Coordinates of C-alpha atoms and ligand atoms in Angstrom, one line a residue:
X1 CA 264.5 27.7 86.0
X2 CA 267.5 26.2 83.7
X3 CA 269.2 29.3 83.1
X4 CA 272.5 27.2 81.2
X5 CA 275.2 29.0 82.6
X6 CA 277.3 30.7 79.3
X7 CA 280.3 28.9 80.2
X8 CA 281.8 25.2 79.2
X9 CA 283.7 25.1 75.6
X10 CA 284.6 28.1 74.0
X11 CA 282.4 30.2 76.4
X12 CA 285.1 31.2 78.7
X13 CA 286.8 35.0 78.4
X14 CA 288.0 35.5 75.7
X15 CA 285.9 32.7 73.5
X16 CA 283.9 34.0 70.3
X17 CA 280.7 34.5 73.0
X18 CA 282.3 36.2 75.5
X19 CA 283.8 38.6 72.6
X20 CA 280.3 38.8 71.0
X21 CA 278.9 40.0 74.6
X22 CA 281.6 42.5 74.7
X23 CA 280.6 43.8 71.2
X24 CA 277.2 44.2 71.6
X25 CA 277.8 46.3 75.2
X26 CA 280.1 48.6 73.1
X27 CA 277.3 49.4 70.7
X28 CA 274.4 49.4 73.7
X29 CA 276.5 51.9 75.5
X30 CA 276.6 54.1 72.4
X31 CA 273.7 53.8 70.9
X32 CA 272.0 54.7 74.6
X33 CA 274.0 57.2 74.9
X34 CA 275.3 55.5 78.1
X35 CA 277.7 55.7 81.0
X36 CA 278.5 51.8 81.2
X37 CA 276.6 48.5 80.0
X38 CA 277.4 45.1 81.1
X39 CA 275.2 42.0 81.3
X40 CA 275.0 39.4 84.3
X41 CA 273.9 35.8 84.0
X42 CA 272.9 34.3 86.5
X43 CA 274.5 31.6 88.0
X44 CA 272.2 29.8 91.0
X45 CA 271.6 32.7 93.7
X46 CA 274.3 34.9 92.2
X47 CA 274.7 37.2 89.4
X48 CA 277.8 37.1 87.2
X49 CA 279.3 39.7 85.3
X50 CA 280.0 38.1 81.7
X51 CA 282.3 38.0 80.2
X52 CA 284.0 36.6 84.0
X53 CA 286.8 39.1 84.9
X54 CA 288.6 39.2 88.1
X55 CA 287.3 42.1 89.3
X56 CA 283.9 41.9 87.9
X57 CA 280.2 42.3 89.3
X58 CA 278.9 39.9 91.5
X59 CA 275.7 40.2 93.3
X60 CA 273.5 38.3 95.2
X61 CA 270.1 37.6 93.7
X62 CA 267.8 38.0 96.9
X63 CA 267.7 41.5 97.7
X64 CA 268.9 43.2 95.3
X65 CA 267.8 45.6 92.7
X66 CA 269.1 43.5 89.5
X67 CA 268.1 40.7 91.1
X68 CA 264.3 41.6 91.4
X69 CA 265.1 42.2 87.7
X70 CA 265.6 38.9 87.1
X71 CA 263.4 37.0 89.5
X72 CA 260.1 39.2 88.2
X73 CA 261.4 39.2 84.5
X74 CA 260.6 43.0 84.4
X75 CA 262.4 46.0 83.2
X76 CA 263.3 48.2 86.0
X77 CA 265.1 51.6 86.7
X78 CA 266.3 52.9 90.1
X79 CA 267.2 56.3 91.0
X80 CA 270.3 56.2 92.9
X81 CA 269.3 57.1 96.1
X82 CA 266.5 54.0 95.5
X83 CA 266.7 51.7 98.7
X84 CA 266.7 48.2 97.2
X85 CA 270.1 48.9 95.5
X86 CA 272.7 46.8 96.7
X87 CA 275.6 48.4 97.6
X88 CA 277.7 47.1 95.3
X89 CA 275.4 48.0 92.8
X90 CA 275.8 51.5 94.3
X91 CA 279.7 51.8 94.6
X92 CA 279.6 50.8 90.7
X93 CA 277.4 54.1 89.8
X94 CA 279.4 55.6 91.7
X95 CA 282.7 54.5 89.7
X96 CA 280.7 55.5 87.1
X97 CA 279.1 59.0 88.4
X98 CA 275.8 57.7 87.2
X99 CA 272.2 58.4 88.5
X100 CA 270.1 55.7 87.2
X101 CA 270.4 51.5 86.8
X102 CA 268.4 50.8 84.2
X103 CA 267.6 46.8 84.3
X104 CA 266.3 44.7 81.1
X105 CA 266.0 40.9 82.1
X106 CA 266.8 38.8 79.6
X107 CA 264.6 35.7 78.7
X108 CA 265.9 33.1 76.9
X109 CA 263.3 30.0 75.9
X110 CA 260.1 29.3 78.4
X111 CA 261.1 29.9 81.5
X112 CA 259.2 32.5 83.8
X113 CA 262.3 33.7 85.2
X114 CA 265.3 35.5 83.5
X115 CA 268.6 33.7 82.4
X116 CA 270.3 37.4 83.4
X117 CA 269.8 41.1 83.0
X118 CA 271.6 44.0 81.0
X119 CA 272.7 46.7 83.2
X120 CA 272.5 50.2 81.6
X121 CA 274.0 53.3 84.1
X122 CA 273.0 56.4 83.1
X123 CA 274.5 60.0 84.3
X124 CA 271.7 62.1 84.1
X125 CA 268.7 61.4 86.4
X126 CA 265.4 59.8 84.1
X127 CA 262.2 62.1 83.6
X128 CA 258.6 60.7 82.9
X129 CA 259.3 61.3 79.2
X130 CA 263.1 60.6 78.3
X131 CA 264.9 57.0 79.5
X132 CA 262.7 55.3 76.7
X133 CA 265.7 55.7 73.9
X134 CA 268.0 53.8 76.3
X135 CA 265.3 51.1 77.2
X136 CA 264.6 50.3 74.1
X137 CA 268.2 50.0 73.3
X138 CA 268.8 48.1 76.4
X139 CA 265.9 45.9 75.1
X140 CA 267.0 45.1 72.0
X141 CA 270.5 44.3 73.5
X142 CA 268.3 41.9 76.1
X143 CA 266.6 40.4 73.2
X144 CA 269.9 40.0 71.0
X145 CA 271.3 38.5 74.0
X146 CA 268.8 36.4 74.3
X147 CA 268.8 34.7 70.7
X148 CA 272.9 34.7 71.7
X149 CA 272.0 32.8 74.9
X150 CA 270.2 30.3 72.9
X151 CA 272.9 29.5 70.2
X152 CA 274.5 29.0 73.3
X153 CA 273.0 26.4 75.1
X154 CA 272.4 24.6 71.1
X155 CA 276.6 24.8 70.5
X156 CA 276.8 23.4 74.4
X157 CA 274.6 20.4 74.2
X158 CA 276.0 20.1 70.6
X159 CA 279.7 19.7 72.0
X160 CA 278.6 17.7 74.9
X161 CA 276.7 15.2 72.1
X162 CA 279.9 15.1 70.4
X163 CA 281.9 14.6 73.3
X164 CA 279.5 11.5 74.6
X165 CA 279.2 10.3 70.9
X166 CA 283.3 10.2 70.9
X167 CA 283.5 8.6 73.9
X168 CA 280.4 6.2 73.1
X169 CA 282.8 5.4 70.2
X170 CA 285.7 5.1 72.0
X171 CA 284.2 2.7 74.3
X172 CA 282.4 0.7 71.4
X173 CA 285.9 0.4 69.9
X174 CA 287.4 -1.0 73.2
X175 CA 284.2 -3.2 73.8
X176 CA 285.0 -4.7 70.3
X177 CA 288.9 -5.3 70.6
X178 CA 288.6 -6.5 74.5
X179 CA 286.5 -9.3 72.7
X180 CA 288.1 -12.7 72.1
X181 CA 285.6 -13.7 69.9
X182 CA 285.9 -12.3 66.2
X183 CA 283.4 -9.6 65.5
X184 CA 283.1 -7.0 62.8
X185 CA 280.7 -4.2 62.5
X186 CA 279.0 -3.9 58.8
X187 CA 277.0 -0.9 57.7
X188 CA 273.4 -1.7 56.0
X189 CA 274.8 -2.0 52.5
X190 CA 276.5 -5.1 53.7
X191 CA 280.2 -3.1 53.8
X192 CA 282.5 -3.4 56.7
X193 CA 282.9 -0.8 59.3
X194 CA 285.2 -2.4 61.9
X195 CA 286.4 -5.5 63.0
X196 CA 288.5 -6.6 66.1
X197 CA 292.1 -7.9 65.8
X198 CA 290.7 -11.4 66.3
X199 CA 287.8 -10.9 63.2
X200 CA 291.4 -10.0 61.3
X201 CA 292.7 -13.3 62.2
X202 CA 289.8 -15.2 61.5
X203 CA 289.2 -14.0 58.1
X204 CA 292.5 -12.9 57.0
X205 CA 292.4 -9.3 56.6
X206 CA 293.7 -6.0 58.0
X207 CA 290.1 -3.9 59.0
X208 CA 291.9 -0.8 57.4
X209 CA 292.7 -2.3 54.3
X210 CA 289.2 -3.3 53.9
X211 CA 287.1 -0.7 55.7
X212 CA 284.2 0.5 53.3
X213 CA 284.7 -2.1 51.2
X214 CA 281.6 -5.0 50.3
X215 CA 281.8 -8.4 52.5
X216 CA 282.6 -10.0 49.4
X217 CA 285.5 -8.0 48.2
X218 CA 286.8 -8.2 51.7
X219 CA 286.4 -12.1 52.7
X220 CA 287.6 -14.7 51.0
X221 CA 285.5 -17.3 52.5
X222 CA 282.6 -18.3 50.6
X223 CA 280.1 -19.5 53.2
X224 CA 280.9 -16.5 55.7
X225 CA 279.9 -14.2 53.0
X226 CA 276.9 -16.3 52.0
X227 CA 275.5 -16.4 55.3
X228 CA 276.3 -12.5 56.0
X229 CA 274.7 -11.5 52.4
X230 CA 271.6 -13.6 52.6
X231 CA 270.7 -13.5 56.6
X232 CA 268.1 -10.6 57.5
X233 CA 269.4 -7.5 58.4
X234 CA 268.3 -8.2 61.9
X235 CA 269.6 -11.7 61.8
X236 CA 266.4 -13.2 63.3
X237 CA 265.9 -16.6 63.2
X238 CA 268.5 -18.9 64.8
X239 CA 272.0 -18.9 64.8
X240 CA 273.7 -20.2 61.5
X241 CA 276.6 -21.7 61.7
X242 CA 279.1 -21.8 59.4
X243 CA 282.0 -24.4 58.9
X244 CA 285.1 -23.1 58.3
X245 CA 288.9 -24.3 57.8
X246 CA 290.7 -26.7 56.2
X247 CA 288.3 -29.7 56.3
X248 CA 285.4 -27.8 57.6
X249 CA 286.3 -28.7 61.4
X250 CA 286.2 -25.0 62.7
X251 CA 282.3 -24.8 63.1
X252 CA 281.2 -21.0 64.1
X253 CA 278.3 -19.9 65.4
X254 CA 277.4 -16.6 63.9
X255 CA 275.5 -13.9 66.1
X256 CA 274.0 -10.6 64.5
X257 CA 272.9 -7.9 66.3
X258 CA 271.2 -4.7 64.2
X259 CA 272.3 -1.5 65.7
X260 CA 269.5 1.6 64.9
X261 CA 269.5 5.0 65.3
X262 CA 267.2 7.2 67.0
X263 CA 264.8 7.6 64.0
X264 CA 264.8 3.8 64.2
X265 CA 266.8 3.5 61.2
X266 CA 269.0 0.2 60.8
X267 CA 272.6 2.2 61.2
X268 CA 274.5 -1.2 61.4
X269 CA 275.2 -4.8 62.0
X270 CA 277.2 -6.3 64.9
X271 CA 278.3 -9.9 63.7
X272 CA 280.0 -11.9 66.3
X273 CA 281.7 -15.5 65.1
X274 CA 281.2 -17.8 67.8
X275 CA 284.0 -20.6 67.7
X276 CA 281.7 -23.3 69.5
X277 CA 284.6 -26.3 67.7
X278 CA 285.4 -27.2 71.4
X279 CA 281.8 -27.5 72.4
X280 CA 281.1 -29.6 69.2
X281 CA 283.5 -32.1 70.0
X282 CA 283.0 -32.5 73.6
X283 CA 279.1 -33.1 72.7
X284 CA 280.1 -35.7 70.2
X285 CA 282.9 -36.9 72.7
X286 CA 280.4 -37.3 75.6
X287 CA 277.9 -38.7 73.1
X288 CA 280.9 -41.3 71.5
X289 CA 281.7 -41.7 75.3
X290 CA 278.3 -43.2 76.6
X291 CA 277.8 -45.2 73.3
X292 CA 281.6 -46.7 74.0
X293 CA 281.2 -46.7 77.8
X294 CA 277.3 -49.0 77.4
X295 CA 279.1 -51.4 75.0
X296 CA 282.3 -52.2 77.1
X297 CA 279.5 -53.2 79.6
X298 CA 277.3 -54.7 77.7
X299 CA 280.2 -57.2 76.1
X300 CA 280.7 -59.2 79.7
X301 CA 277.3 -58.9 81.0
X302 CA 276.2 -60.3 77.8
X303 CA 278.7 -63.3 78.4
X304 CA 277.8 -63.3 82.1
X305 CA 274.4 -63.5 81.4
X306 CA 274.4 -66.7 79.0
X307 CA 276.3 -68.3 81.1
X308 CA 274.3 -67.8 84.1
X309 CA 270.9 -68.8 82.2
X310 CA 273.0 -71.7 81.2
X311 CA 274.1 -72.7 84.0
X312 CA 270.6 -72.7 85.3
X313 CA 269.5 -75.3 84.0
X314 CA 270.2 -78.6 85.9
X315 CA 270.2 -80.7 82.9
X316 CA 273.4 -79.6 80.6
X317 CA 276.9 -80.0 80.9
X318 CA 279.4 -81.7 83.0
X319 CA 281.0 -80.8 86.0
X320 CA 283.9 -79.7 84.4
X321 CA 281.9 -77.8 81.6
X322 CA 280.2 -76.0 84.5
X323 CA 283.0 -74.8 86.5
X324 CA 284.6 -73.3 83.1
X325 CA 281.8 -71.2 82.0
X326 CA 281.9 -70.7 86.1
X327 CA 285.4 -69.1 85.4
X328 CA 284.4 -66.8 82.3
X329 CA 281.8 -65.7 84.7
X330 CA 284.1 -64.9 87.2
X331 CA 286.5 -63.7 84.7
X332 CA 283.9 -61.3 82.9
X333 CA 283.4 -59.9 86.5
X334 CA 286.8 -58.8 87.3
X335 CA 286.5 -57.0 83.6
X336 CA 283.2 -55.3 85.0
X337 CA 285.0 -54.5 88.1
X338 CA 288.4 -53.2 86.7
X339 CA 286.1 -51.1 83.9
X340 CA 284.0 -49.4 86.9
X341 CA 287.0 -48.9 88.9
X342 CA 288.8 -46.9 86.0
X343 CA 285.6 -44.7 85.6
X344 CA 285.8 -43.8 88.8
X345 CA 289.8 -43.0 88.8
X346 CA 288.9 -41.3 86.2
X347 CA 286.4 -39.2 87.8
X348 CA 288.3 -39.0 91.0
X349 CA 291.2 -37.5 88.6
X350 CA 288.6 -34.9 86.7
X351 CA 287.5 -33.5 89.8
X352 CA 290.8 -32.2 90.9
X353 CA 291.3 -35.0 93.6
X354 CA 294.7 -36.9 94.1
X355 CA 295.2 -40.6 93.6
X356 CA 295.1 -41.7 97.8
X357 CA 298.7 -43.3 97.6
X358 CA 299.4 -46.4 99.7
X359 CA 303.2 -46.9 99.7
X360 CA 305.0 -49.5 100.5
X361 CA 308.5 -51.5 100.7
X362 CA 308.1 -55.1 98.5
X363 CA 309.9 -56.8 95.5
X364 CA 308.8 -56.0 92.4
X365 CA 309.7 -59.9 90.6
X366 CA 306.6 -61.4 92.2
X367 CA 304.0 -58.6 91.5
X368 CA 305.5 -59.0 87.5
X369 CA 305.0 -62.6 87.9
X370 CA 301.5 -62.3 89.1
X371 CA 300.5 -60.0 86.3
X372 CA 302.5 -62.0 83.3
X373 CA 300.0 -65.0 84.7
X374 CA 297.1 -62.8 84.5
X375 CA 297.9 -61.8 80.7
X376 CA 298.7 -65.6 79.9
X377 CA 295.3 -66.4 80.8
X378 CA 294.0 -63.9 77.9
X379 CA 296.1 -65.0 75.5
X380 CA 296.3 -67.9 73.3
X381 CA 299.3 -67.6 71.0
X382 CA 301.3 -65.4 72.9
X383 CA 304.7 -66.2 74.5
X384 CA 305.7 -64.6 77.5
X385 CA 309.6 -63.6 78.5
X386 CA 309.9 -62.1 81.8
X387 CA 313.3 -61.0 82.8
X388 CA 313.3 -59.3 86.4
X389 CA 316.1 -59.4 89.3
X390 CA 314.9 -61.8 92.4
X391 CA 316.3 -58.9 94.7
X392 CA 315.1 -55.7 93.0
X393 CA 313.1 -53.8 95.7
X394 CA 310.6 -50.8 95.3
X395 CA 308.7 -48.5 97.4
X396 CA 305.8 -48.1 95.7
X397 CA 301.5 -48.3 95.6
X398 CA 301.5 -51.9 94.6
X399 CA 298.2 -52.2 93.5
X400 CA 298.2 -49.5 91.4
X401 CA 301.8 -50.9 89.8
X402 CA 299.6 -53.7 89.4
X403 CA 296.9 -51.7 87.1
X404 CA 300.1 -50.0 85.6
X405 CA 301.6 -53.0 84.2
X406 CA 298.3 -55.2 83.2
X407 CA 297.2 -52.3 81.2
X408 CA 300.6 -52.6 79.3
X409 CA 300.5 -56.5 79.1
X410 CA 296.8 -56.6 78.1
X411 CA 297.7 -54.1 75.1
X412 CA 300.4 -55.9 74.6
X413 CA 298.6 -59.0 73.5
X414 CA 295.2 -57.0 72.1
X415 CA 297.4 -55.3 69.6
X416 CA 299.3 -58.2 68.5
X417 CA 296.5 -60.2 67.3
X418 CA 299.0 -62.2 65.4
X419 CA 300.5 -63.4 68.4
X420 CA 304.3 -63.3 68.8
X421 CA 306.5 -62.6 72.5
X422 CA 305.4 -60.3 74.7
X423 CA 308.4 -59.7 76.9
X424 CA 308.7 -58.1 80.4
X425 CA 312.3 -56.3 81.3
X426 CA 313.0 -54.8 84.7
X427 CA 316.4 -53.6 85.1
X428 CA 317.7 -51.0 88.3
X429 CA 319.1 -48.0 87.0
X430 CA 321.0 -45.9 89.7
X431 CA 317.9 -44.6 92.2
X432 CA 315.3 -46.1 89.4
X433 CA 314.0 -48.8 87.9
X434 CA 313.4 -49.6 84.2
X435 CA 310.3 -51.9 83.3
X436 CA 309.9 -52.1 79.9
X437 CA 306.9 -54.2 78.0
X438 CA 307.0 -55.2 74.6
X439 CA 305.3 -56.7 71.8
X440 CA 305.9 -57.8 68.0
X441 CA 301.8 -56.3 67.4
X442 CA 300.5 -54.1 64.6
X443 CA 303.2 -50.7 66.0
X444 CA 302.1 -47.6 66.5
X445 CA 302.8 -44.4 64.0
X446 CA 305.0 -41.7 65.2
X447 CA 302.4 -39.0 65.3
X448 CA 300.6 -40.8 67.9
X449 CA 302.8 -41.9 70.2
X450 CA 302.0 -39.0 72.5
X451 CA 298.5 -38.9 71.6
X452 CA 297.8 -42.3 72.9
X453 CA 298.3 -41.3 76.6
X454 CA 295.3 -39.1 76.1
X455 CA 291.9 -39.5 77.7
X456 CA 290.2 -41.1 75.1
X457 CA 292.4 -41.3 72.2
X458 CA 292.3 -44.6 70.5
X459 CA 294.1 -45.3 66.9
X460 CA 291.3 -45.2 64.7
X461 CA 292.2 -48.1 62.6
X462 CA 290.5 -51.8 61.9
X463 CA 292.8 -53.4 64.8
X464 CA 291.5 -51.0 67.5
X465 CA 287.9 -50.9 66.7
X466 CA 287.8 -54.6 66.4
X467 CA 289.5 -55.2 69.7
X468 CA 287.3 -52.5 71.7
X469 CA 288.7 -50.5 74.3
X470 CA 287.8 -47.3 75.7
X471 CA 290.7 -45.2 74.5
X472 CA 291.1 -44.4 78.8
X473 CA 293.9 -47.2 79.8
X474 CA 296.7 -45.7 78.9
X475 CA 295.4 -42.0 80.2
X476 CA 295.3 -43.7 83.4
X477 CA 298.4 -45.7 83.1
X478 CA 300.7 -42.4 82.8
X479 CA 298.3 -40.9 85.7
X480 CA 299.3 -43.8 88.1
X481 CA 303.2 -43.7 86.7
X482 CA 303.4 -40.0 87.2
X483 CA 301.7 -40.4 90.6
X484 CA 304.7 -42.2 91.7
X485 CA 306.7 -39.7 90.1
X486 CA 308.0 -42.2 87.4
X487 CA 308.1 -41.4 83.5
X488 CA 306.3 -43.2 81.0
X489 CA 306.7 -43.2 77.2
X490 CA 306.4 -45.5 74.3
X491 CA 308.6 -46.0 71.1
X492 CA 307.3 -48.4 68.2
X493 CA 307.4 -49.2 64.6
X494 CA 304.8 -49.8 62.8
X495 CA 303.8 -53.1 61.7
X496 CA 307.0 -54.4 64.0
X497 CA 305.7 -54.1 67.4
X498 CA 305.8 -51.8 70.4
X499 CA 307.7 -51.2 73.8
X500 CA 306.3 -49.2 76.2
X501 CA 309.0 -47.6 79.1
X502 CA 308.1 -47.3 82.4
X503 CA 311.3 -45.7 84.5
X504 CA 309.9 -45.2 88.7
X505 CA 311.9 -43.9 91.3
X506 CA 313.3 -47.0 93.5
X507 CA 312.4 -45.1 96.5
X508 CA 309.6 -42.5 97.7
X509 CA 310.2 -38.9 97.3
X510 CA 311.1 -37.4 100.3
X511 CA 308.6 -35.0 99.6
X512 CA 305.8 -37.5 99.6
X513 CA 307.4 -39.5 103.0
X514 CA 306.8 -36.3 105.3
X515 CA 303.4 -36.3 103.7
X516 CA 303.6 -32.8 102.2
Ligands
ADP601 P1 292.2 -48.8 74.6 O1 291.2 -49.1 75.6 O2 291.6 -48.3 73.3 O3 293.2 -49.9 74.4 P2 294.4 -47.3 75.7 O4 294.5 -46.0 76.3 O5 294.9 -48.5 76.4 O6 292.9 -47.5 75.1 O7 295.2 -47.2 74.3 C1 295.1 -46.1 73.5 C2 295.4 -46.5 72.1 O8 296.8 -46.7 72.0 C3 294.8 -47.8 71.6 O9 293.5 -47.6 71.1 C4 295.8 -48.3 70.6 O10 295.4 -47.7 69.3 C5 297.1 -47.8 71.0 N1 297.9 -48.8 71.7 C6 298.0 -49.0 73.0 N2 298.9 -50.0 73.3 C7 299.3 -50.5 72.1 C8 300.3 -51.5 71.7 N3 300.9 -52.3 72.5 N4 300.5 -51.6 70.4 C9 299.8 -50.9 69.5 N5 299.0 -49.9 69.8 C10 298.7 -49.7 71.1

């Protein structure tokens, strides 16, 4: 039994079906010729009076005479002095100084049982051969009611489709703007629907400037509309991607998605743009990374493996000519080494770890000394100036100072292939001191000289690619500066030569001494 209660939308008293109920009760109760009509639906084990008034019938539907109406779906009439009526039932004739309840269920669709009933009270008492006027009446208001129920339940589910089809819509709307990604919504001829704020950005429009109007009147970009013209309706087959921007460096992954309806019609096309630029270049990054990373090995074990074979065989050479290649050997080595030992800063740094700082109190003239020794042995026409106070003190991770300033000397002399000074100047400044390196090499241009303190960034000109690198000194240089909670920067001129500022605190921060 689904009897759909007449209520909801526009069913409450007062609404167009409560108004038509009252109607057709007017003209039951005349036509019959009766004392009062009114119709109950039922609602679960009850029975309403409809349209719902405050005082209004309400019975139960187990034992009671309308509700035997309903439950057998038969016409029924009770005298009043019939048992089953409820008292209710019987107070109302008596409000009413009738004799009979007439009953006419009324059926609305399949069901075996009655959606309600119309009640007909008549005053004078029924014989065997009158009471058929006022059932027929009371029928035809059953079976008018009935139709009335129907139209109903059709205008209910009708509402409540529209109302879930708004809010479907509503929600599709928010799903589309809460995305980051751009994504527009097309109808089948290829014309555009909707778009979020960030499709607007991406293709330079305003969605209700251009709703209803083709792709290609609406985007300016030729290969976005290409692709969106000539891709299936269902988009199968891949994802295209599209390049985009200035120099085609915006690469977009397109994603369409076919909407259909309930016939299985195409109704429209979802089109999300992907932005996968990042992921591009971090692919070709990793890939540049490992081609870069195998030849910076390669280079010395090359070297230490000629030399080796070399040395291996008893009969070349002199003594002196042995221990040399001896040294490139060793020297190739401490490249290996100090290469590994970067990568695994590096990795140490990626993974969200500190630097393990070992600080300590010691003069900073003999560590520059050391390292200016280490560069002169690279170089062959270089000069080297170092100018650094005997007493200037430091508390400080030595060995990584060490790494600091022999990245900066070594870059000093690979980017000044033409040779020229590379000086060293340490100078106290108040509670700092003031290292600065510098070199008469090829400069460095203005735009990069942030950039080159980035993970990988290396000056994409003939000097750099013919003296290697991997593009991650420097990265780590200002990680090990900033580590001590110094400052490090460069200034330059190009095709003049470069100085590269390293300004650390003299002593450790408090912060760092009680180890917080
Ligand atoms: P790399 O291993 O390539 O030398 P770095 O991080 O040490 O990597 O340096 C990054 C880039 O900065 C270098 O590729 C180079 O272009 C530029 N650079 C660094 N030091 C100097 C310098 N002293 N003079 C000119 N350019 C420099």
């Amino acid at each position: 039994m689904t009897a759909t209660p007449i209520t909801g939308a526009g069913a409450g008293a007062g609404s167009a079906a409560a108004e038509a109920v009252v109607d057709l009760a007017a003209a039951t109760l005349r036509l019959g010729g009766l004392a009062a009509c009114l119709f109950l639906r039922r609602d679960g084990k009850q029975l309403v009076e409809y349209p719902p008034r405050d005082d209004g019938l309400v019975l139960p539907v187990q034992s009671t005479f309308s509700g035997s109406c309903v439950t057998t779906a038969r016409a029924l009439v009770a005298d009043v002095d019939e048992d089953l009526l409820h008292p209710r039932e019987r107070a109302l004739m008596r409000r009413h100084d009738a004799r009979v309840w007439l009953a006419v269920p009324v059926m609305a669709g399949d069901e075996e049982e009655a959606v309600g009933l119309v009640v007909g009270l008549k005053t004078t008492p029924l014989s065997a051969d009158t009471g058929g006027r006022e059932r027929t009446v009371l029928s035809l208001a059953a079976n008018h009611l009935a139709m009335r129920w129907r139209v109903f339940e059709l205008e209910q589910s009708l509402a409540s489709a529209r109302s879930r089809a708004r809010d479907l819509e509503g929600e599709a709307e928010g799903l589309l703007q809460s995305l980051r990604t751009a994504a527009i919504v097309l109808t089948p001829e290829n014309r555009i629907d909707d778009a979020n704020r960030a499709a607007e950005l991406l293709l330079g429009f305003q969605v209700d400037a251009v709703r209803g109007r083709l792709v290609e009147e609406a985007i300016a970009h030729e290969a976005i509309v290409d692709l969106l013209r000539n891709v299936g309706a269902t988009g199968g087959g891949g994802l295209p991607e599209v390049r985009f921007g200035e120099d085609g460096n915006i690469v977009l992954e397109v994603r369409i998605a076919p909407v259909f309806d309930g016939r299985g019609e195409l109704r429209r096309r979802i089109v999300v743009f992907n932005d996968t630029t990042l992921l591009k270049q971090a692919d070709e990054l990793k890939t540049e990374f490992v081609s870069m990373i195998s030849h910076e090995l390669r280079t010395p074990l090359t070297s230490i493996k000629a030399f080796a074979s070399t040395l291996l065989r008893t009969d070349v050479g002199s003594v002196e000519d042995q221990r040399e290649w001896l040294q490139i050997i060793d020297r190739e080595c401490d490249r290996l080494t100090a290469l590994i030992n970067d990568l695994l800063v590096i990795s140490r740094l990626e993974s969200g770890q500190r630097l393990p700082m070992q600080f300590g109190q010691f003069q900073l003239q003999p560590l520059l000394e050391d390292v200016v020794e280490a560069a002169r042995g690279l170089a062959t026409q270089h000069e080297f100036r170092l100018e650094v106070p005997d007493d200037l003190r430091l508390e400080a991770d030595a060995e990584k100072l060490r790494q600091v300033f022999n990245n900066l000397l070594t870059n000093a002399v690979r980017y000044s292939p033409r040779g020229g000074e590379v000086a060293v100047q340490a100078t106290a400044e108040g509670s700092e001191v003031r290292v600065e390196v510098s070199d008469h090499g090829v400069g460095i241009r203005p735009e990069h000289l942030n950039l080159i303190f980035d993970k990988f960034f290396q000056v994409d000109g003939s000097t750099t690619r013919r003296v290697g690198g991997t593009g991650l000194g420097l990265y780590l240089t200002r990680q090990l500066v900033e580590a001590h909670d110094g400052r490090i920067w460069a200034e330059s001129e190009p095709g003049v030569g470069s100085t590269f500022v390293v300004v650390l605190p003299r002593r450790r921060h408090v912060r760092d001494r009680l180890g917080t």
